[in-house]
Amino acid sequence: MTDTQAYPPISEQLSDVETARAEGRRKMEWAAQHMPICEHVREEFLADQPFEGERIAMAMHVEAKTAILVETLADGGAEVAVTGCNPLSTHDDVSAALDAHDSITSYAKRGVDDEEYYEAIHAVIGHEPTVTVDDGMDLVAMIHEEYPELIEGIVGGAEETTTGVHRLRAMDADGALEYPVFAVNDTPMKRLFDNVHGTGESSLASIAMTTNLSWAGKTVVVAGFGYCGKGVASKVSGQNANVVVTEVEPRRALEAHMEGYEVMPMAEAAAVGDVFLTTTGNRDVIVREHFEQMGDGVLLANAGHFDIEIDLEALADLAVDRYEARDGVDAYELADGRRLNVIAEGRLVNLAAPVSLGHPVEVMDQSFGVQAVCVRELLENSEQYGPGVHDVPDDLDREIAEIKLAADGVAFDSLTETQREYMGSWDHGT
Ligand code: NAI
């Protein structure tokens, strides 16, 4: 271990750690009951101990579902050090429950400032990992920038989210990524469920619970019609809202139009929306000129990875007053009396609002099942993966789908030999 590990684990930061651990464990037990994939993989790892002697560093949203992944890796024989990947998404009780495990050290704590956030990442890296598991690429970035001497000992990494994969691909294109990382986000079993259904359901639930307001009859502006935006748009229209989509990519804009949503630039949407939800993974999506157009009482929230989609500095500049209107809602009052309400400080709303629970358990079971088998793959077949971003092998993704279907008691067809041959041939015409 390096001497950077001055930052204390969560157990040393809480006053009543035993109570916190018990509550965290209770949350984890509920999650585990609904995570058949991770439980299946955990049984396999307990028997095979594929991670014996490995040190896994993780920067994730530390709540009950993630905790099951962390334990699954530890039960497979690894020493795991974990911290948050967002200052507001940690559940301290879950973090404390994890820290009680013999092979896990958890530094994650809710509400840390920037300095503490990065100290905790340094502390995790201080465990000198052989594998990294990221949600947003914080570990990979810091290891390359500040701990290049560790790279030689790192077998590889896995990345959970779109923004992390996007940053990794940019790094890879610059020739700067020096170890292999799996793009877990990009698998069908992750993206088609977690980004679409998970973000859709949990963002809407978090906003509704935080504000106690209805969707019906509202005009909801969804910025970005990617995987997350599609999920949000379809589910909020199912709640009887009028949906407006903003996009910068012509095919995605056309897709939204053909789905029956109104498509318009944000400059126009700003004047008609009641609720604004950004899902672009980009920055400065809602800025001063848009705030100037908005009506009194609008809600502003972000479901993209970083808190840079809504320009809160510009909003603070415009505002003459700012106060906490409810838990998790900051009202910015403008000179003419209009109040613009920002939920969860513009951080990803399904995880960072006080009532947020993140994605539904079943969805995270899929994403984390893929994460777990990716770590196994990195260690089992490390010689196959050079530095750079790698797609997850399709058979691993299928393996997770098959475990899930079996757990849900869903039978499905398989190709006959003749069909397989036909699908692989080119010489059968009319
Ligand atoms: P995606 O790449 O499929 O979609 C993003 C869309 O936003 C694209 O269609 C793009 O053209 C559009 N876009 C970019 N700039 C824009 C702008 N200025 N105005 C309007 N549209 C714009 O990405 P995906 O998978 O939907 O992820 C989006 C973000 O959500 C990422 O930051 C990702 O990491 C994050 N994410 C958050 C989750 C959560 O739990 N809240 C879960 C999964 C992903």
Short mmCIF file of C-alpha atoms and ligand atoms in Angstrom, two decimals:
data_model
loop_
_atom_site.label_atom_id
_atom_site.label_comp_id
_atom_site.label_asym_id
_atom_site.label_seq_id
_atom_site.Cartn_x
_atom_site.Cartn_y
_atom_site.Cartn_z
CA MET A 1 0.00 0.00 0.00
CA THR A 2 1.25 3.54 -0.73
CA ASP A 3 1.32 6.29 1.88
CA THR A 4 -1.49 8.14 0.09
CA GLN A 5 -3.95 6.17 2.15
CA ALA A 6 -4.45 8.88 4.76
CA TYR A 7 -8.18 9.21 4.09
CA PRO A 8 -10.14 7.04 6.57
CA PRO A 9 -12.61 4.29 5.63
CA ILE A 10 -16.29 5.05 6.30
CA SER A 11 -16.32 3.02 9.54
CA GLU A 12 -13.96 5.56 11.07
CA GLN A 13 -16.12 8.46 9.93
CA LEU A 14 -19.52 7.52 11.36
CA SER A 15 -20.57 8.02 14.97
CA ASP A 16 -22.91 4.99 15.22
CA VAL A 17 -21.30 2.57 12.86
CA GLU A 18 -23.06 -0.58 14.19
CA THR A 19 -26.55 0.82 13.52
CA ALA A 20 -25.46 1.99 10.09
CA ARG A 21 -24.04 -1.44 9.25
CA ALA A 22 -27.24 -3.21 10.28
CA GLU A 23 -29.39 -0.91 8.14
CA GLY A 24 -26.98 -1.18 5.21
CA ARG A 25 -27.03 -4.96 5.47
CA ARG A 26 -30.84 -4.94 5.52
CA LYS A 27 -30.89 -2.90 2.27
CA MET A 28 -28.36 -5.27 0.70
CA GLU A 29 -30.37 -8.35 1.64
CA TRP A 30 -33.44 -6.92 -0.07
CA ALA A 31 -31.40 -6.14 -3.19
CA ALA A 32 -29.78 -9.58 -3.24
CA GLN A 33 -33.19 -11.27 -3.17
CA HIS A 34 -33.93 -9.60 -6.52
CA MET A 35 -30.53 -10.08 -8.13
CA PRO A 36 -30.55 -13.68 -9.38
CA ILE A 37 -27.77 -13.06 -11.89
CA CYS A 38 -25.30 -11.70 -9.34
CA GLU A 39 -26.27 -14.43 -6.87
CA HIS A 40 -25.67 -17.08 -9.55
CA VAL A 41 -22.29 -15.59 -10.42
CA ARG A 42 -21.44 -15.23 -6.71
CA GLU A 43 -22.01 -18.98 -6.15
CA GLU A 44 -19.71 -19.73 -9.05
CA PHE A 45 -17.04 -17.32 -7.76
CA LEU A 46 -17.28 -18.70 -4.20
CA ALA A 47 -16.56 -22.16 -5.57
CA ASP A 48 -13.85 -21.20 -8.07
CA GLN A 49 -12.14 -18.25 -6.29
CA PRO A 50 -11.15 -16.67 -9.65
CA PHE A 51 -9.84 -13.48 -8.03
CA GLU A 52 -7.58 -14.95 -5.40
CA GLY A 53 -4.59 -12.66 -4.86
CA GLU A 54 -6.14 -9.82 -6.92
CA ARG A 55 -6.80 -6.29 -5.67
CA ILE A 56 -9.84 -4.64 -7.22
CA ALA A 57 -10.33 -0.86 -7.02
CA MET A 58 -13.85 0.42 -7.60
CA ALA A 59 -15.39 3.90 -7.99
CA MET A 60 -19.15 3.38 -8.26
CA HIS A 61 -22.44 4.67 -6.88
CA VAL A 62 -22.20 2.95 -3.51
CA GLU A 63 -25.72 1.85 -2.68
CA ALA A 64 -27.32 -1.54 -2.07
CA LYS A 65 -27.20 -2.96 -5.59
CA THR A 66 -23.60 -1.94 -6.21
CA ALA A 67 -22.77 -3.43 -2.83
CA ILE A 68 -23.87 -6.84 -4.11
CA LEU A 69 -21.40 -6.54 -6.99
CA VAL A 70 -18.65 -5.44 -4.59
CA GLU A 71 -19.33 -8.45 -2.34
CA THR A 72 -19.57 -10.80 -5.31
CA LEU A 73 -16.04 -9.80 -6.36
CA ALA A 74 -14.75 -10.03 -2.79
CA ASP A 75 -16.38 -13.46 -2.35
CA GLY A 76 -14.49 -14.51 -5.49
CA GLY A 77 -11.26 -14.04 -3.56
CA ALA A 78 -10.35 -10.39 -4.27
CA GLU A 79 -9.33 -7.67 -1.86
CA VAL A 80 -11.67 -4.82 -2.83
CA ALA A 81 -11.31 -1.08 -2.12
CA VAL A 82 -14.30 1.02 -3.11
CA THR A 83 -15.37 4.66 -3.15
CA GLY A 84 -18.16 6.73 -4.71
CA CYS A 85 -18.25 8.07 -8.25
CA ASN A 86 -20.51 10.99 -7.31
CA PRO A 87 -20.47 13.07 -4.11
CA LEU A 88 -24.20 12.64 -3.53
CA SER A 89 -25.02 9.07 -4.52
CA THR A 90 -23.51 7.11 -1.64
CA HIS A 91 -25.65 5.48 1.03
CA ASP A 92 -23.46 5.70 4.13
CA ASP A 93 -25.14 2.73 5.81
CA VAL A 94 -24.44 0.49 2.82
CA SER A 95 -20.88 1.78 2.65
CA ALA A 96 -20.46 0.92 6.35
CA ALA A 97 -21.92 -2.58 5.83
CA LEU A 98 -19.44 -3.20 3.02
CA ASP A 99 -16.56 -1.94 5.11
CA ALA A 100 -17.38 -4.61 7.71
CA HIS A 101 -16.49 -7.36 5.19
CA ASP A 102 -13.00 -8.79 5.83
CA SER A 103 -11.90 -8.31 2.23
CA ILE A 104 -13.53 -4.91 1.55
CA THR A 105 -12.46 -1.38 2.48
CA SER A 106 -15.07 1.27 1.69
CA TYR A 107 -14.22 4.97 1.60
CA ALA A 108 -17.53 6.08 0.10
CA LYS A 109 -19.40 8.79 1.99
CA ARG A 110 -22.36 10.93 0.97
CA GLY A 111 -22.01 14.70 0.80
CA VAL A 112 -18.22 14.92 0.52
CA ASP A 113 -16.69 18.08 -0.91
CA ASP A 114 -14.42 18.01 -3.97
CA GLU A 115 -11.28 17.60 -1.90
CA GLU A 116 -12.62 14.66 0.12
CA TYR A 117 -14.05 13.08 -3.01
CA TYR A 118 -10.61 12.94 -4.64
CA GLU A 119 -8.85 11.99 -1.38
CA ALA A 120 -11.09 8.92 -1.25
CA ILE A 121 -10.12 8.05 -4.84
CA HIS A 122 -6.44 8.42 -3.91
CA ALA A 123 -7.08 6.13 -0.93
CA VAL A 124 -8.63 3.45 -3.16
CA ILE A 125 -5.70 3.65 -5.58
CA GLY A 126 -3.41 3.39 -2.55
CA HIS A 127 -4.41 -0.29 -2.43
CA GLU A 128 -2.38 -0.74 -5.64
CA PRO A 129 -5.09 -2.41 -7.71
CA THR A 130 -4.59 -5.12 -10.29
CA VAL A 131 -8.10 -4.47 -11.70
CA THR A 132 -10.22 -1.28 -11.81
CA VAL A 133 -14.00 -1.05 -12.02
CA ASP A 134 -15.25 2.45 -12.83
CA ASP A 135 -18.47 4.34 -13.40
CA GLY A 136 -17.31 7.51 -15.13
CA MET A 137 -13.59 6.74 -15.51
CA ASP A 138 -12.28 8.54 -12.41
CA LEU A 139 -9.93 5.70 -11.45
CA VAL A 140 -8.48 5.19 -14.92
CA ALA A 141 -7.92 8.94 -15.29
CA MET A 142 -6.21 9.39 -11.94
CA ILE A 143 -4.06 6.28 -12.31
CA HIS A 144 -2.79 7.47 -15.70
CA GLU A 145 -2.22 11.03 -14.51
CA GLU A 146 -0.81 10.49 -11.05
CA TYR A 147 0.15 6.85 -10.56
CA PRO A 148 1.64 5.69 -13.90
CA GLU A 149 3.98 3.37 -11.98
CA LEU A 150 0.96 1.20 -11.09
CA ILE A 151 -0.06 0.57 -14.72
CA GLU A 152 2.36 -2.29 -15.23
CA GLY A 153 0.65 -4.26 -12.46
CA ILE A 154 -2.90 -3.63 -13.73
CA VAL A 155 -4.45 -6.48 -15.72
CA GLY A 156 -7.37 -4.34 -16.90
CA GLY A 157 -10.55 -2.51 -16.09
CA ALA A 158 -14.28 -2.37 -16.73
CA GLU A 159 -16.33 0.80 -17.31
CA GLU A 160 -20.02 1.06 -16.50
CA THR A 161 -21.40 4.19 -18.15
CA THR A 162 -21.71 5.98 -21.51
CA THR A 163 -19.73 9.02 -20.41
CA GLY A 164 -16.92 6.85 -19.05
CA VAL A 165 -16.73 4.83 -22.27
CA HIS A 166 -16.84 8.03 -24.30
CA ARG A 167 -13.90 9.49 -22.34
CA LEU A 168 -12.00 6.19 -22.58
CA ARG A 169 -12.44 6.02 -26.35
CA ALA A 170 -11.12 9.60 -26.63
CA MET A 171 -8.15 8.63 -24.48
CA ASP A 172 -7.59 5.49 -26.57
CA ALA A 173 -7.73 7.50 -29.81
CA ASP A 174 -4.98 9.74 -28.38
CA GLY A 175 -2.89 6.64 -27.68
CA ALA A 176 -3.02 7.52 -23.98
CA LEU A 177 -4.89 4.51 -22.56
CA GLU A 178 -2.27 2.10 -21.32
CA TYR A 179 -4.27 -0.88 -20.14
CA PRO A 180 -7.30 -2.80 -21.46
CA VAL A 181 -10.77 -1.66 -20.39
CA PHE A 182 -14.06 -3.35 -21.23
CA ALA A 183 -16.88 -1.06 -22.42
CA VAL A 184 -19.51 -2.69 -20.23
CA ASN A 185 -21.93 0.15 -21.03
CA ASP A 186 -22.05 -0.83 -24.68
CA THR A 187 -23.40 -4.37 -24.26
CA PRO A 188 -27.05 -5.06 -25.08
CA MET A 189 -27.62 -6.48 -21.60
CA LYS A 190 -26.53 -3.16 -20.07
CA ARG A 191 -27.52 -0.39 -22.42
CA LEU A 192 -30.91 -1.65 -23.61
CA PHE A 193 -32.14 -2.11 -20.05
CA ASP A 194 -30.12 0.02 -17.63
CA ASN A 195 -29.91 3.19 -19.74
CA VAL A 196 -33.41 2.87 -21.21
CA HIS A 197 -35.62 1.35 -18.51
CA GLY A 198 -33.44 2.07 -15.49
CA THR A 199 -32.87 5.75 -16.18
CA GLY A 200 -36.45 6.20 -17.38
CA GLU A 201 -38.11 4.65 -14.36
CA SER A 202 -35.79 5.90 -11.65
CA SER A 203 -35.42 9.48 -12.89
CA LEU A 204 -39.16 9.94 -13.09
CA ALA A 205 -39.71 8.28 -9.72
CA SER A 206 -37.04 10.44 -8.07
CA ILE A 207 -38.44 13.68 -9.48
CA ALA A 208 -42.00 12.76 -8.52
CA MET A 209 -41.02 11.75 -4.99
CA THR A 210 -38.79 14.80 -4.50
CA THR A 211 -41.41 17.30 -5.65
CA ASN A 212 -44.68 15.47 -4.89
CA LEU A 213 -45.91 16.77 -8.27
CA SER A 214 -47.76 14.98 -11.04
CA TRP A 215 -46.59 14.28 -14.60
CA ALA A 216 -50.07 14.27 -16.13
CA GLY A 217 -50.72 17.28 -18.32
CA LYS A 218 -47.18 18.66 -17.96
CA THR A 219 -44.92 19.49 -20.87
CA VAL A 220 -41.69 17.61 -20.25
CA VAL A 221 -38.62 18.59 -22.26
CA VAL A 222 -36.17 15.71 -22.67
CA ALA A 223 -32.76 16.89 -23.87
CA GLY A 224 -31.03 14.12 -25.83
CA PHE A 225 -32.79 11.18 -27.47
CA GLY A 226 -30.13 8.55 -26.83
CA TYR A 227 -30.67 5.40 -24.79
CA CYS A 228 -31.48 7.31 -21.59
CA GLY A 229 -33.58 9.97 -23.32
CA LYS A 230 -35.66 7.33 -25.12
CA GLY A 231 -36.44 5.62 -21.85
CA VAL A 232 -37.41 8.87 -20.15
CA ALA A 233 -39.54 10.03 -23.10
CA SER A 234 -41.46 6.79 -23.44
CA LYS A 235 -42.14 6.40 -19.73
CA VAL A 236 -43.14 10.01 -19.14
CA SER A 237 -45.49 9.91 -22.09
CA GLY A 238 -47.00 6.83 -20.41
CA GLN A 239 -47.67 9.11 -17.43
CA ASN A 240 -49.77 11.37 -19.68
CA ALA A 241 -47.22 14.14 -20.11
CA ASN A 242 -46.62 15.98 -23.40
CA VAL A 243 -43.09 15.21 -24.47
CA VAL A 244 -40.76 17.61 -26.27
CA VAL A 245 -37.37 16.31 -27.40
CA THR A 246 -34.27 18.36 -28.17
CA GLU A 247 -31.41 16.79 -30.14
CA VAL A 248 -28.28 17.68 -32.09
CA GLU A 249 -28.03 14.43 -34.08
CA PRO A 250 -30.34 14.46 -37.12
CA ARG A 251 -31.20 10.72 -37.09
CA ARG A 252 -31.99 10.76 -33.40
CA ALA A 253 -34.11 13.91 -33.91
CA LEU A 254 -35.94 12.15 -36.75
CA GLU A 255 -36.44 9.03 -34.65
CA ALA A 256 -38.01 11.16 -31.90
CA HIS A 257 -40.24 12.87 -34.47
CA MET A 258 -41.37 9.49 -35.88
CA GLU A 259 -42.09 8.26 -32.36
CA GLY A 260 -44.62 11.07 -32.19
CA TYR A 261 -42.77 13.46 -29.90
CA GLU A 262 -42.45 17.16 -30.63
CA VAL A 263 -38.89 18.03 -31.62
CA MET A 264 -37.60 21.59 -31.36
CA PRO A 265 -34.45 23.50 -30.39
CA MET A 266 -33.93 24.17 -26.70
CA ALA A 267 -34.30 27.90 -27.42
CA GLU A 268 -37.96 27.21 -28.26
CA ALA A 269 -38.53 24.40 -25.78
CA ALA A 270 -37.39 26.65 -22.92
CA ALA A 271 -40.52 28.76 -23.28
CA VAL A 272 -42.99 25.85 -23.29
CA GLY A 273 -41.59 23.28 -20.84
CA ASP A 274 -42.80 22.66 -17.30
CA VAL A 275 -40.09 20.11 -16.54
CA PHE A 276 -36.64 19.87 -18.16
CA LEU A 277 -34.59 16.70 -17.94
CA THR A 278 -31.15 16.53 -19.56
CA THR A 279 -29.78 13.14 -20.70
CA THR A 280 -27.08 14.14 -23.21
CA GLY A 281 -23.73 13.39 -21.55
CA ASN A 282 -22.75 16.80 -22.94
CA ARG A 283 -22.25 20.20 -21.27
CA ASP A 284 -24.11 23.53 -21.35
CA VAL A 285 -27.34 22.08 -22.65
CA ILE A 286 -29.51 24.50 -20.67
CA VAL A 287 -27.87 27.92 -20.31
CA ARG A 288 -28.65 31.55 -19.54
CA GLU A 289 -30.63 32.34 -22.69
CA HIS A 290 -32.88 29.36 -21.86
CA PHE A 291 -33.40 30.34 -18.22
CA GLU A 292 -34.47 33.76 -19.45
CA GLN A 293 -37.33 32.15 -21.41
CA MET A 294 -38.63 29.79 -18.74
CA GLY A 295 -41.90 30.12 -16.86
CA ASP A 296 -42.38 30.46 -13.11
CA GLY A 297 -42.13 27.18 -11.21
CA VAL A 298 -40.35 25.04 -13.81
CA LEU A 299 -38.41 22.00 -12.64
CA LEU A 300 -34.86 21.43 -13.87
CA ALA A 301 -33.13 18.08 -13.51
CA ASN A 302 -30.26 16.17 -15.05
CA ALA A 303 -29.84 12.43 -15.59
CA GLY A 304 -26.51 12.62 -17.48
CA HIS A 305 -23.36 11.53 -15.72
CA PHE A 306 -21.86 14.93 -14.82
CA ASP A 307 -23.48 18.02 -13.32
CA ILE A 308 -22.52 20.23 -16.25
CA GLU A 309 -25.60 19.88 -18.46
CA ILE A 310 -27.48 22.70 -16.70
CA ASP A 311 -25.38 25.86 -16.28
CA LEU A 312 -26.02 26.51 -12.60
CA GLU A 313 -23.39 29.21 -12.40
CA ALA A 314 -25.29 31.27 -14.96
CA LEU A 315 -28.53 30.58 -13.11
CA ALA A 316 -26.97 31.69 -9.82
CA ASP A 317 -25.78 34.88 -11.58
CA LEU A 318 -29.28 35.61 -12.83
CA ALA A 319 -30.97 34.88 -9.50
CA VAL A 320 -31.62 37.49 -6.82
CA ASP A 321 -32.39 34.86 -4.21
CA ARG A 322 -31.84 31.15 -3.72
CA TYR A 323 -33.37 28.91 -1.08
CA GLU A 324 -34.15 25.27 -0.39
CA ALA A 325 -37.80 24.94 -1.39
CA ARG A 326 -38.00 21.27 -0.34
CA ASP A 327 -35.45 18.58 0.47
CA GLY A 328 -33.52 18.17 -2.77
CA VAL A 329 -35.07 21.22 -4.47
CA ASP A 330 -33.23 24.56 -4.74
CA ALA A 331 -35.39 27.47 -5.88
CA TYR A 332 -33.58 30.20 -7.79
CA GLU A 333 -35.68 33.38 -7.72
CA LEU A 334 -35.18 35.81 -10.56
CA ALA A 335 -35.58 39.60 -10.42
CA ASP A 336 -39.09 39.43 -11.94
CA GLY A 337 -40.23 36.93 -9.30
CA ARG A 338 -40.03 33.73 -11.42
CA ARG A 339 -38.77 30.69 -9.51
CA LEU A 340 -36.71 28.06 -11.34
CA ASN A 341 -36.42 24.88 -9.27
CA VAL A 342 -33.28 22.77 -9.57
CA ILE A 343 -33.48 19.20 -8.32
CA ALA A 344 -30.50 17.46 -6.70
CA GLU A 345 -28.11 20.30 -7.53
CA GLY A 346 -28.18 19.29 -11.20
CA ARG A 347 -26.43 16.01 -10.37
CA LEU A 348 -27.81 12.80 -11.80
CA VAL A 349 -31.27 12.95 -10.39
CA ASN A 350 -32.05 9.27 -10.04
CA LEU A 351 -29.13 8.84 -7.66
CA ALA A 352 -28.44 12.20 -6.05
CA ALA A 353 -31.79 13.47 -4.76
CA PRO A 354 -32.29 12.70 -1.05
CA VAL A 355 -35.03 10.13 -1.80
CA SER A 356 -33.26 8.60 -4.81
CA LEU A 357 -32.61 4.89 -4.88
CA GLY A 358 -31.00 4.66 -8.32
CA HIS A 359 -32.13 2.17 -10.91
CA PRO A 360 -34.52 -0.66 -10.07
CA VAL A 361 -32.74 -3.66 -8.61
CA GLU A 362 -33.47 -6.05 -11.49
CA VAL A 363 -31.89 -3.71 -14.01
CA MET A 364 -28.69 -3.31 -12.03
CA ASP A 365 -28.51 -7.08 -11.60
CA GLN A 366 -28.01 -7.27 -15.36
CA SER A 367 -25.42 -4.49 -15.55
CA PHE A 368 -23.47 -5.83 -12.61
CA GLY A 369 -23.70 -9.40 -13.88
CA VAL A 370 -21.90 -8.18 -17.00
CA GLN A 371 -19.35 -6.30 -14.84
CA ALA A 372 -18.63 -9.42 -12.80
CA VAL A 373 -18.04 -11.73 -15.77
CA CYS A 374 -15.90 -9.03 -17.43
CA VAL A 375 -13.57 -8.99 -14.43
CA ARG A 376 -13.42 -12.81 -14.60
CA GLU A 377 -12.65 -12.61 -18.36
CA LEU A 378 -9.86 -10.05 -17.84
CA LEU A 379 -8.13 -12.35 -15.40
CA GLU A 380 -8.79 -15.63 -17.22
CA ASN A 381 -7.79 -14.45 -20.68
CA SER A 382 -5.61 -11.42 -20.00
CA GLU A 383 -3.22 -12.27 -22.87
CA GLN A 384 -6.05 -11.62 -25.36
CA TYR A 385 -6.52 -7.99 -24.39
CA GLY A 386 -3.93 -5.30 -25.13
CA PRO A 387 -4.16 -1.67 -23.95
CA GLY A 388 -7.27 0.12 -25.22
CA VAL A 389 -11.06 -0.05 -25.07
CA HIS A 390 -12.52 -3.51 -25.76
CA ASP A 391 -16.04 -4.58 -26.59
CA VAL A 392 -17.35 -7.19 -24.18
CA PRO A 393 -17.28 -10.60 -25.91
CA ASP A 394 -20.83 -11.37 -27.04
CA ASP A 395 -20.88 -14.82 -25.44
CA LEU A 396 -20.42 -13.22 -22.00
CA ASP A 397 -23.40 -10.95 -22.61
CA ARG A 398 -25.47 -13.93 -23.79
CA GLU A 399 -24.43 -15.87 -20.70
CA ILE A 400 -25.95 -13.14 -18.51
CA ALA A 401 -29.16 -13.04 -20.59
CA GLU A 402 -29.54 -16.81 -20.30
CA ILE A 403 -29.07 -16.76 -16.51
CA LYS A 404 -31.72 -14.04 -16.24
CA LEU A 405 -34.21 -15.83 -18.49
CA ALA A 406 -33.75 -19.05 -16.53
CA ALA A 407 -34.23 -17.20 -13.23
CA ASP A 408 -37.44 -15.64 -14.52
CA GLY A 409 -38.66 -18.99 -15.84
CA VAL A 410 -38.77 -17.75 -19.44
CA ALA A 411 -38.15 -20.42 -22.08
CA PHE A 412 -37.16 -19.39 -25.60
CA ASP A 413 -36.40 -21.06 -28.92
CA SER A 414 -33.04 -21.99 -30.32
CA LEU A 415 -31.96 -22.34 -33.93
CA THR A 416 -32.27 -25.77 -35.58
CA GLU A 417 -29.16 -27.06 -37.35
CA THR A 418 -30.82 -26.28 -40.72
CA GLN A 419 -31.64 -22.75 -39.63
CA ARG A 420 -28.12 -22.18 -38.32
CA GLU A 421 -26.68 -23.38 -41.60
CA TYR A 422 -29.11 -21.19 -43.60
CA MET A 423 -28.31 -18.08 -41.56
CA GLY A 424 -24.61 -18.64 -42.14
CA SER A 425 -24.91 -19.24 -45.90
CA TRP A 426 -25.00 -16.91 -48.89
CA ASP A 427 -25.92 -19.25 -51.74
CA HIS A 428 -29.66 -19.80 -51.09
CA GLY A 429 -31.48 -17.33 -53.36
CA THR A 430 -35.09 -17.40 -54.57
P1 NAI B 1 -26.33 8.41 -25.88
O1 NAI B 1 -25.03 8.77 -26.53
O2 NAI B 1 -27.08 7.21 -26.35
O3 NAI B 1 -27.35 9.66 -25.97
C1 NAI B 1 -27.00 11.00 -25.79
C2 NAI B 1 -27.82 11.81 -26.81
O4 NAI B 1 -27.69 13.20 -26.49
C3 NAI B 1 -27.31 11.63 -28.24
O5 NAI B 1 -28.38 11.25 -29.08
C4 NAI B 1 -26.74 13.00 -28.60
O6 NAI B 1 -26.90 13.33 -29.96
C5 NAI B 1 -27.58 13.92 -27.72
N1 NAI B 1 -26.96 15.22 -27.45
C6 NAI B 1 -25.66 15.54 -27.29
N2 NAI B 1 -25.52 16.86 -27.07
C7 NAI B 1 -26.77 17.39 -27.09
C8 NAI B 1 -27.29 18.70 -26.93
N3 NAI B 1 -26.49 19.76 -26.70
N4 NAI B 1 -28.63 18.89 -27.02
C9 NAI B 1 -29.45 17.84 -27.25
N5 NAI B 1 -29.02 16.58 -27.42
C10 NAI B 1 -27.70 16.36 -27.34
O7 NAI B 1 -26.00 8.30 -24.32
P2 NAI B 1 -26.88 7.61 -23.16
O8 NAI B 1 -26.50 6.18 -23.02
O9 NAI B 1 -28.29 7.98 -23.34
O10 NAI B 1 -26.27 8.36 -21.89
C11 NAI B 1 -26.48 9.75 -21.69
C12 NAI B 1 -25.84 10.20 -20.38
O11 NAI B 1 -26.49 9.53 -19.30
C13 NAI B 1 -24.36 9.84 -20.23
O12 NAI B 1 -23.71 10.86 -19.50
C14 NAI B 1 -24.38 8.55 -19.43
O13 NAI B 1 -23.16 8.31 -18.77
C15 NAI B 1 -25.52 8.85 -18.49
N6 NAI B 1 -26.19 7.71 -17.89
C16 NAI B 1 -26.88 7.99 -16.74
C17 NAI B 1 -27.53 6.99 -16.09
C18 NAI B 1 -28.24 7.31 -14.83
O14 NAI B 1 -28.41 6.42 -13.99
N7 NAI B 1 -28.70 8.53 -14.64
C19 NAI B 1 -27.54 5.59 -16.58
C20 NAI B 1 -26.87 5.43 -17.86
C21 NAI B 1 -26.22 6.47 -18.47
#
